[in-house]
Amino acid sequence: VGFAYVLSVAAVAFCGCATVYALNKLMSPVVFGRFYSDLEYGKQVYWNLTIVALIPNVLVPLMELPDIWLLLTVQSWDANLVMTMAPTPSFLRAFGLGIGYLIFDLAGMLLCRSDLLASRAMGKDMYHQMIGHHVVSLMIWPYAVANHLAIGYITYLLSTEFTSVWMNLRWIHKALKQDKLANAAFVFVAVMFLLSYTVIRVIPIPWVLWLTVRFDKSKMTWYEAFVAWVTIPIPALLNGFWYNLILKGVVQMLRGPDKKHETEAKATELGKREEV
């Protein structure tokens, strides 16, 4: 099983994502009614992209479970082995699916950029972070896998897709206006998001930083070593940054609505009534 296999899986994954997107765009008005139809066009695009994302969010970690188990039980504390382990067929399938999805999602965000930003489906900073994430991943990961570099680390990165299941389900609840603490389903999703993010993305941050420093780079070319030094810590640093924002959001939710905003909303509503 070679890199051509990865490309074929990626092509199938891209076509599958496009098909799911089209079907979801067709069925969402029927299934969700006005919840979907009343969304601005940019938010409808983001809704459809989010539904598509749930498929690789679930399948990619499942497909590479043997590799995750191997990494956890045997190789995680041998930095050189993590960075030089050979790709297995299960890893290549998961990797191909992930690459195909990244290409599709990147194309969707670029083609619908103005609509996504105008509707505030994504903040401008988050939009650019996601574009950067996709572009850098698509530039570096295929080269690394083709040359059997950093396979163990990429295995770990692919496993973090599991946290996106709960993040995307959380956004769907919010879009459906079901993001209240009285909603048991939303609370379950929110708790799973926080727990999975903590365990999978935050707790391993010291391991990622240790790995960056510890593994032997002497057999790499100068540009491979440079890219490794620069890019390997980036996901850990971003995860720490996003975790801080997540915790602030949790605290805000538990405290209830911001009193200032609540007062402003009441004043606005009172003004509308007086105008009538």
mmCIF file of N, CA and C in Angstrom, residues 156-263:
data_model
loop_
_atom_site.group_PDB
_atom_site.id
_atom_site.type_symbol
_atom_site.label_atom_id
_atom_site.label_comp_id
_atom_site.label_asym_id
_atom_site.label_seq_id
_atom_site.Cartn_x
_atom_site.Cartn_y
_atom_site.Cartn_z
ATOM 1 N N TYR A 156 -1.467 11.095 15.984
ATOM 2 C CA TYR A 156 -2.062 11.822 17.120
ATOM 3 C C TYR A 156 -2.946 12.970 16.628
ATOM 4 N N LEU A 157 -2.460 13.758 15.673
ATOM 5 C CA LEU A 157 -3.236 14.892 15.177
ATOM 6 C C LEU A 157 -4.560 14.438 14.572
ATOM 7 N N LEU A 158 -4.541 13.340 13.840
ATOM 8 C CA LEU A 158 -5.787 12.825 13.258
ATOM 9 C C LEU A 158 -6.757 12.378 14.346
ATOM 10 N N SER A 159 -6.222 11.849 15.445
ATOM 11 C CA SER A 159 -7.102 11.384 16.534
ATOM 12 C C SER A 159 -7.848 12.540 17.194
ATOM 13 N N THR A 160 -7.304 13.759 17.103
ATOM 14 C CA THR A 160 -7.959 14.910 17.735
ATOM 15 C C THR A 160 -9.259 15.284 17.024
ATOM 16 N N GLU A 161 -9.508 14.706 15.847
ATOM 17 C CA GLU A 161 -10.778 14.949 15.152
ATOM 18 C C GLU A 161 -11.975 14.573 16.019
ATOM 19 N N PHE A 162 -11.772 13.638 16.949
ATOM 20 C CA PHE A 162 -12.888 13.202 17.792
ATOM 21 C C PHE A 162 -13.480 14.364 18.577
ATOM 22 N N THR A 163 -12.653 15.304 19.009
ATOM 23 C CA THR A 163 -13.180 16.446 19.762
ATOM 24 C C THR A 163 -14.070 17.325 18.892
ATOM 25 N N SER A 164 -13.823 17.306 17.577
ATOM 26 C CA SER A 164 -14.619 18.137 16.667
ATOM 27 C C SER A 164 -16.045 17.619 16.507
ATOM 28 N N VAL A 165 -16.251 16.330 16.809
ATOM 29 C CA VAL A 165 -17.623 15.803 16.787
ATOM 30 C C VAL A 165 -18.498 16.642 17.716
ATOM 31 N N TRP A 166 -18.028 16.843 18.944
ATOM 32 C CA TRP A 166 -18.813 17.541 19.957
ATOM 33 C C TRP A 166 -18.851 19.049 19.699
ATOM 34 N N MET A 167 -17.750 19.576 19.161
ATOM 35 C CA MET A 167 -17.744 20.998 18.822
ATOM 36 C C MET A 167 -18.779 21.308 17.741
ATOM 37 N N ASN A 168 -18.839 20.450 16.724
ATOM 38 C CA ASN A 168 -19.788 20.678 15.640
ATOM 39 C C ASN A 168 -21.227 20.427 16.069
ATOM 40 N N LEU A 169 -21.448 19.421 16.922
ATOM 41 C CA LEU A 169 -22.792 19.206 17.458
ATOM 42 C C LEU A 169 -23.226 20.380 18.335
ATOM 43 N N ARG A 170 -22.281 20.967 19.031
ATOM 44 C CA ARG A 170 -22.579 22.146 19.848
ATOM 45 C C ARG A 170 -23.030 23.306 18.954
ATOM 46 N N TRP A 171 -22.333 23.498 17.844
ATOM 47 C CA TRP A 171 -22.714 24.579 16.931
ATOM 48 C C TRP A 171 -24.101 24.336 16.338
ATOM 49 N N ILE A 172 -24.411 23.085 16.021
ATOM 50 C CA ILE A 172 -25.725 22.753 15.475
ATOM 51 C C ILE A 172 -26.814 23.079 16.483
ATOM 52 N N HIS A 173 -26.602 22.727 17.748
ATOM 53 C CA HIS A 173 -27.573 23.087 18.799
ATOM 54 C C HIS A 173 -27.766 24.598 18.862
ATOM 55 N N LYS A 174 -26.657 25.318 18.738
ATOM 56 C CA LYS A 174 -26.739 26.780 18.783
ATOM 57 C C LYS A 174 -27.523 27.320 17.598
ATOM 58 N N ALA A 175 -27.280 26.775 16.403
ATOM 59 C CA ALA A 175 -28.002 27.210 15.210
ATOM 60 C C ALA A 175 -29.490 26.925 15.318
ATOM 61 N N LEU A 176 -29.835 25.832 15.984
ATOM 62 C CA LEU A 176 -31.240 25.466 16.184
ATOM 63 C C LEU A 176 -31.865 26.159 17.393
ATOM 64 N N LYS A 177 -31.049 27.032 18.042
ATOM 65 C CA LYS A 177 -31.509 27.744 19.244
ATOM 66 C C LYS A 177 -31.896 26.772 20.361
ATOM 67 N N GLN A 178 -31.115 25.702 20.468
ATOM 68 C CA GLN A 178 -31.336 24.698 21.506
ATOM 69 C C GLN A 178 -30.158 24.645 22.475
ATOM 70 N N ASP A 179 -29.411 25.757 22.555
ATOM 71 C CA ASP A 179 -28.190 25.788 23.359
ATOM 72 C C ASP A 179 -28.430 26.370 24.747
ATOM 73 N N LYS A 180 -29.392 25.790 25.453
ATOM 74 C CA LYS A 180 -29.716 26.244 26.810
ATOM 75 C C LYS A 180 -29.403 25.127 27.804
ATOM 76 N N LEU A 181 -29.072 25.520 29.031
ATOM 77 C CA LEU A 181 -28.751 24.527 30.057
ATOM 78 C C LEU A 181 -29.946 23.651 30.420
ATOM 79 N N ALA A 182 -31.147 24.120 30.098
ATOM 80 C CA ALA A 182 -32.343 23.311 30.348
ATOM 81 C C ALA A 182 -32.453 22.151 29.361
ATOM 82 N N ASN A 183 -31.686 22.204 28.271
ATOM 83 C CA ASN A 183 -31.716 21.155 27.255
ATOM 84 C C ASN A 183 -30.664 20.100 27.607
ATOM 85 N N ALA A 184 -31.115 18.917 28.027
ATOM 86 C CA ALA A 184 -30.200 17.862 28.473
ATOM 87 C C ALA A 184 -29.261 17.421 27.354
ATOM 88 N N ALA A 185 -29.764 17.384 26.115
ATOM 89 C CA ALA A 185 -28.923 16.966 24.987
ATOM 90 C C ALA A 185 -27.776 17.937 24.779
ATOM 91 N N PHE A 186 -28.086 19.231 24.880
ATOM 92 C CA PHE A 186 -27.035 20.243 24.708
ATOM 93 C C PHE A 186 -26.020 20.157 25.838
ATOM 94 N N VAL A 187 -26.478 19.958 27.059
ATOM 95 C CA VAL A 187 -25.565 19.858 28.199
ATOM 96 C C VAL A 187 -24.632 18.667 28.011
ATOM 97 N N PHE A 188 -25.176 17.535 27.553
ATOM 98 C CA PHE A 188 -24.345 16.346 27.306
ATOM 99 C C PHE A 188 -23.272 16.641 26.268
ATOM 100 N N VAL A 189 -23.673 17.282 25.167
ATOM 101 C CA VAL A 189 -22.724 17.618 24.106
ATOM 102 C C VAL A 189 -21.654 18.566 24.629
ATOM 103 N N ALA A 190 -22.066 19.590 25.381
ATOM 104 C CA ALA A 190 -21.122 20.572 25.910
ATOM 105 C C ALA A 190 -20.116 19.923 26.866
ATOM 106 N N VAL A 191 -20.602 19.027 27.735
ATOM 107 C CA VAL A 191 -19.717 18.349 28.683
ATOM 108 C C VAL A 191 -18.731 17.448 27.939
ATOM 109 N N MET A 192 -19.227 16.709 26.940
ATOM 110 C CA MET A 192 -18.353 15.833 26.161
ATOM 111 C C MET A 192 -17.313 16.636 25.394
ATOM 112 N N PHE A 193 -17.711 17.794 24.895
ATOM 113 C CA PHE A 193 -16.756 18.653 24.191
ATOM 114 C C PHE A 193 -15.635 19.096 25.129
ATOM 115 N N LEU A 194 -16.010 19.566 26.313
ATOM 116 C CA LEU A 194 -15.010 20.036 27.268
ATOM 117 C C LEU A 194 -14.098 18.899 27.724
ATOM 118 N N LEU A 195 -14.691 17.742 28.042
ATOM 119 C CA LEU A 195 -13.895 16.609 28.511
ATOM 120 C C LEU A 195 -12.958 16.085 27.424
ATOM 121 N N SER A 196 -13.491 15.883 26.222
ATOM 122 C CA SER A 196 -12.671 15.345 25.135
ATOM 123 C C SER A 196 -11.561 16.319 24.755
ATOM 124 N N TYR A 197 -11.884 17.610 24.748
ATOM 125 C CA TYR A 197 -10.869 18.613 24.407
ATOM 126 C C TYR A 197 -9.753 18.615 25.453
ATOM 127 N N THR A 198 -10.150 18.507 26.715
ATOM 128 C CA THR A 198 -9.161 18.495 27.798
ATOM 129 C C THR A 198 -8.244 17.288 27.691
ATOM 130 N N VAL A 199 -8.841 16.110 27.511
ATOM 131 C CA VAL A 199 -8.065 14.863 27.516
ATOM 132 C C VAL A 199 -7.234 14.709 26.250
ATOM 133 N N ILE A 200 -7.821 15.019 25.091
ATOM 134 C CA ILE A 200 -7.163 14.715 23.818
ATOM 135 C C ILE A 200 -6.266 15.840 23.317
ATOM 136 N N ARG A 201 -6.657 17.082 23.581
ATOM 137 C CA ARG A 201 -5.891 18.204 23.026
ATOM 138 C C ARG A 201 -5.022 18.944 24.053
ATOM 139 N N VAL A 202 -5.481 19.037 25.294
ATOM 140 C CA VAL A 202 -4.780 19.878 26.262
ATOM 141 C C VAL A 202 -3.755 19.086 27.074
ATOM 142 N N ILE A 203 -4.164 17.969 27.644
ATOM 143 C CA ILE A 203 -3.238 17.183 28.475
ATOM 144 C C ILE A 203 -1.980 16.761 27.705
ATOM 145 N N PRO A 204 -2.081 16.419 26.392
ATOM 146 C CA PRO A 204 -0.857 16.028 25.661
ATOM 147 C C PRO A 204 0.057 17.192 25.253
ATOM 148 N N ILE A 205 -0.295 18.450 25.576
ATOM 149 C CA ILE A 205 0.540 19.583 25.156
ATOM 150 C C ILE A 205 1.999 19.423 25.614
ATOM 151 N N PRO A 206 2.261 19.064 26.879
ATOM 152 C CA PRO A 206 3.674 18.869 27.277
ATOM 153 C C PRO A 206 4.359 17.778 26.456
ATOM 154 N N TRP A 207 3.612 16.706 26.117
ATOM 155 C CA TRP A 207 4.185 15.622 25.297
ATOM 156 C C TRP A 207 4.582 16.141 23.925
ATOM 157 N N VAL A 208 3.739 16.972 23.321
ATOM 158 C CA VAL A 208 4.045 17.526 21.993
ATOM 159 C C VAL A 208 5.288 18.404 22.056
ATOM 160 N N LEU A 209 5.393 19.240 23.067
ATOM 161 C CA LEU A 209 6.557 20.118 23.201
ATOM 162 C C LEU A 209 7.823 19.299 23.478
ATOM 163 N N TRP A 210 7.679 18.243 24.318
ATOM 164 C CA TRP A 210 8.809 17.333 24.571
ATOM 165 C C TRP A 210 9.243 16.661 23.278
ATOM 166 N N LEU A 211 8.279 16.209 22.495
ATOM 167 C CA LEU A 211 8.566 15.529 21.237
ATOM 168 C C LEU A 211 9.321 16.457 20.277
ATOM 169 N N THR A 212 8.896 17.710 20.219
ATOM 170 C CA THR A 212 9.529 18.683 19.330
ATOM 171 C C THR A 212 11.024 18.806 19.617
ATOM 172 N N VAL A 213 11.372 18.839 20.885
ATOM 173 C CA VAL A 213 12.767 19.034 21.283
ATOM 174 C C VAL A 213 13.565 17.731 21.231
ATOM 175 N N ARG A 214 12.910 16.634 21.584
ATOM 176 C CA ARG A 214 13.632 15.388 21.879
ATOM 177 C C ARG A 214 14.026 14.568 20.650
ATOM 178 N N PHE A 215 13.211 14.537 19.593
ATOM 179 C CA PHE A 215 13.505 13.579 18.525
ATOM 180 C C PHE A 215 14.729 14.016 17.704
ATOM 181 N N ASP A 216 15.419 13.020 17.168
ATOM 182 C CA ASP A 216 16.668 13.238 16.436
ATOM 183 C C ASP A 216 16.380 13.812 15.045
ATOM 184 N N LYS A 217 16.932 14.976 14.767
ATOM 185 C CA LYS A 217 16.719 15.637 13.481
ATOM 186 C C LYS A 217 17.954 15.557 12.578
ATOM 187 N N SER A 218 18.963 14.832 13.016
ATOM 188 C CA SER A 218 20.232 14.813 12.283
ATOM 189 C C SER A 218 20.116 14.172 10.901
ATOM 190 N N LYS A 219 19.151 13.259 10.731
ATOM 191 C CA LYS A 219 18.999 12.600 9.435
ATOM 192 C C LYS A 219 18.053 13.341 8.495
ATOM 193 N N MET A 220 17.479 14.436 8.967
ATOM 194 C CA MET A 220 16.606 15.254 8.125
ATOM 195 C C MET A 220 17.432 16.246 7.322
ATOM 196 N N THR A 221 16.867 16.675 6.210
ATOM 197 C CA THR A 221 17.474 17.797 5.505
ATOM 198 C C THR A 221 17.256 19.059 6.339
ATOM 199 N N TRP A 222 17.976 20.124 6.009
ATOM 200 C CA TRP A 222 17.859 21.342 6.822
ATOM 201 C C TRP A 222 16.451 21.911 6.779
ATOM 202 N N TYR A 223 15.787 21.819 5.590
ATOM 203 C CA TYR A 223 14.436 22.397 5.510
ATOM 204 C C TYR A 223 13.407 21.516 6.206
ATOM 205 N N GLU A 224 13.615 20.179 6.212
ATOM 206 C CA GLU A 224 12.713 19.306 6.967
ATOM 207 C C GLU A 224 12.823 19.587 8.460
ATOM 208 N N ALA A 225 14.047 19.769 8.948
ATOM 209 C CA ALA A 225 14.257 20.077 10.365
ATOM 210 C C ALA A 225 13.653 21.436 10.717
ATOM 211 N N PHE A 226 13.806 22.404 9.825
ATOM 212 C CA PHE A 226 13.253 23.738 10.066
ATOM 213 C C PHE A 226 11.735 23.687 10.159
ATOM 214 N N VAL A 227 11.107 22.981 9.206
ATOM 215 C CA VAL A 227 9.649 22.855 9.215
ATOM 216 C C VAL A 227 9.182 22.136 10.472
ATOM 217 N N ALA A 228 9.915 21.113 10.891
ATOM 218 C CA ALA A 228 9.549 20.382 12.112
ATOM 219 C C ALA A 228 9.599 21.300 13.330
ATOM 220 N N TRP A 229 10.690 22.051 13.471
ATOM 221 C CA TRP A 229 10.820 22.957 14.606
ATOM 222 C C TRP A 229 9.693 23.981 14.647
ATOM 223 N N VAL A 230 9.321 24.478 13.466
ATOM 224 C CA VAL A 230 8.346 25.570 13.398
ATOM 225 C C VAL A 230 6.915 25.077 13.554
ATOM 226 N N THR A 231 6.581 23.957 12.899
ATOM 227 C CA THR A 231 5.163 23.575 12.788
ATOM 228 C C THR A 231 4.677 22.595 13.848
ATOM 229 N N ILE A 232 5.540 21.720 14.354
ATOM 230 C CA ILE A 232 5.061 20.719 15.319
ATOM 231 C C ILE A 232 4.441 21.352 16.563
ATOM 232 N N PRO A 233 5.006 22.441 17.111
ATOM 233 C CA PRO A 233 4.384 23.022 18.316
ATOM 234 C C PRO A 233 3.108 23.817 18.049
ATOM 235 N N ILE A 234 2.841 24.189 16.778
ATOM 236 C CA ILE A 234 1.716 25.088 16.490
ATOM 237 C C ILE A 234 0.383 24.540 16.989
ATOM 238 N N PRO A 235 0.005 23.264 16.691
ATOM 239 C CA PRO A 235 -1.283 22.764 17.199
ATOM 240 C C PRO A 235 -1.387 22.832 18.716
ATOM 241 N N ALA A 236 -0.299 22.540 19.422
ATOM 242 C CA ALA A 236 -0.336 22.587 20.885
ATOM 243 C C ALA A 236 -0.587 24.007 21.375
ATOM 244 N N LEU A 237 0.083 24.988 20.760
ATOM 245 C CA LEU A 237 -0.093 26.382 21.169
ATOM 246 C C LEU A 237 -1.503 26.862 20.862
ATOM 247 N N LEU A 238 -2.034 26.489 19.696
ATOM 248 C CA LEU A 238 -3.403 26.878 19.340
ATOM 249 C C LEU A 238 -4.418 26.208 20.257
ATOM 250 N N ASN A 239 -4.176 24.940 20.584
ATOM 251 C CA ASN A 239 -5.094 24.241 21.488
ATOM 252 C C ASN A 239 -5.140 24.913 22.848
ATOM 253 N N GLY A 240 -3.985 25.359 23.333
ATOM 254 C CA GLY A 240 -3.959 26.078 24.597
ATOM 255 C C GLY A 240 -4.717 27.398 24.517
ATOM 256 N N PHE A 241 -4.544 28.110 23.394
ATOM 257 C CA PHE A 241 -5.244 29.386 23.191
ATOM 258 C C PHE A 241 -6.751 29.172 23.133
ATOM 259 N N TRP A 242 -7.194 28.187 22.336
ATOM 260 C CA TRP A 242 -8.627 27.918 22.197
ATOM 261 C C TRP A 242 -9.217 27.399 23.506
ATOM 262 N N TYR A 243 -8.432 26.641 24.262
ATOM 263 C CA TYR A 243 -8.936 26.104 25.535
ATOM 264 C C TYR A 243 -9.258 27.236 26.499
ATOM 265 N N ASN A 244 -8.432 28.260 26.492
ATOM 266 C CA ASN A 244 -8.685 29.435 27.320
ATOM 267 C C ASN A 244 -10.018 30.081 26.948
ATOM 268 N N LEU A 245 -10.290 30.184 25.635
ATOM 269 C CA LEU A 245 -11.558 30.757 25.181
ATOM 270 C C LEU A 245 -12.734 29.860 25.562
ATOM 271 N N ILE A 246 -12.529 28.539 25.462
ATOM 272 C CA ILE A 246 -13.591 27.593 25.823
ATOM 273 C C ILE A 246 -13.953 27.735 27.298
ATOM 274 N N LEU A 247 -12.946 27.800 28.156
ATOM 275 C CA LEU A 247 -13.202 27.925 29.596
ATOM 276 C C LEU A 247 -13.914 29.234 29.920
ATOM 277 N N LYS A 248 -13.546 30.307 29.236
ATOM 278 C CA LYS A 248 -14.233 31.579 29.440
ATOM 279 C C LYS A 248 -15.702 31.462 29.032
ATOM 280 N N GLY A 249 -15.952 30.738 27.927
ATOM 281 C CA GLY A 249 -17.327 30.521 27.490
ATOM 282 C C GLY A 249 -18.125 29.707 28.485
ATOM 283 N N VAL A 250 -17.494 28.694 29.081
ATOM 284 C CA VAL A 250 -18.163 27.863 30.084
ATOM 285 C C VAL A 250 -18.525 28.697 31.308
ATOM 286 N N VAL A 251 -17.587 29.514 31.762
ATOM 287 C CA VAL A 251 -17.844 30.373 32.925
ATOM 288 C C VAL A 251 -18.986 31.339 32.627
ATOM 289 N N GLN A 252 -18.975 31.927 31.439
ATOM 290 C CA GLN A 252 -20.035 32.866 31.058
ATOM 291 C C GLN A 252 -21.396 32.176 31.012
ATOM 292 N N MET A 253 -21.426 30.944 30.496
ATOM 293 C CA MET A 253 -22.687 30.208 30.414
ATOM 294 C C MET A 253 -23.228 29.882 31.801
ATOM 295 N N LEU A 254 -22.342 29.490 32.701
ATOM 296 C CA LEU A 254 -22.773 29.144 34.055
ATOM 297 C C LEU A 254 -23.242 30.376 34.837
ATOM 298 N N ARG A 255 -22.651 31.521 34.534
ATOM 299 C CA ARG A 255 -23.050 32.756 35.204
ATOM 300 C C ARG A 255 -24.380 33.280 34.686
ATOM 301 N N GLY A 256 -24.722 32.901 33.456
ATOM 302 C CA GLY A 256 -25.940 33.421 32.847
ATOM 303 C C GLY A 256 -25.628 34.601 31.957
ATOM 304 N N PRO A 257 -26.660 35.212 31.350
ATOM 305 C CA PRO A 257 -26.457 36.314 30.413
ATOM 306 C C PRO A 257 -25.741 37.486 31.069
ATOM 307 N N ASP A 258 -24.917 38.149 30.272
ATOM 308 C CA ASP A 258 -24.225 39.349 30.741
ATOM 309 C C ASP A 258 -25.246 40.408 31.125
ATOM 310 N N LYS A 259 -25.150 40.893 32.370
ATOM 311 C CA LYS A 259 -26.141 41.853 32.866
ATOM 312 C C LYS A 259 -26.192 43.110 32.019
ATOM 313 N N LYS A 260 -25.034 43.561 31.562
ATOM 314 C CA LYS A 260 -24.997 44.759 30.738
ATOM 315 C C LYS A 260 -25.764 44.559 29.451
ATOM 316 N N HIS A 261 -25.499 43.425 28.788
ATOM 317 C CA HIS A 261 -26.194 43.131 27.530
ATOM 318 C C HIS A 261 -27.686 42.929 27.770
ATOM 319 N N GLU A 262 -27.998 42.294 28.921
ATOM 320 C CA GLU A 262 -29.402 42.056 29.245
ATOM 321 C C GLU A 262 -30.127 43.387 29.438
ATOM 322 N N THR A 263 -29.479 44.342 30.122
ATOM 323 C CA THR A 263 -30.076 45.664 30.340
ATOM 324 C C THR A 263 -30.262 46.396 29.020
#
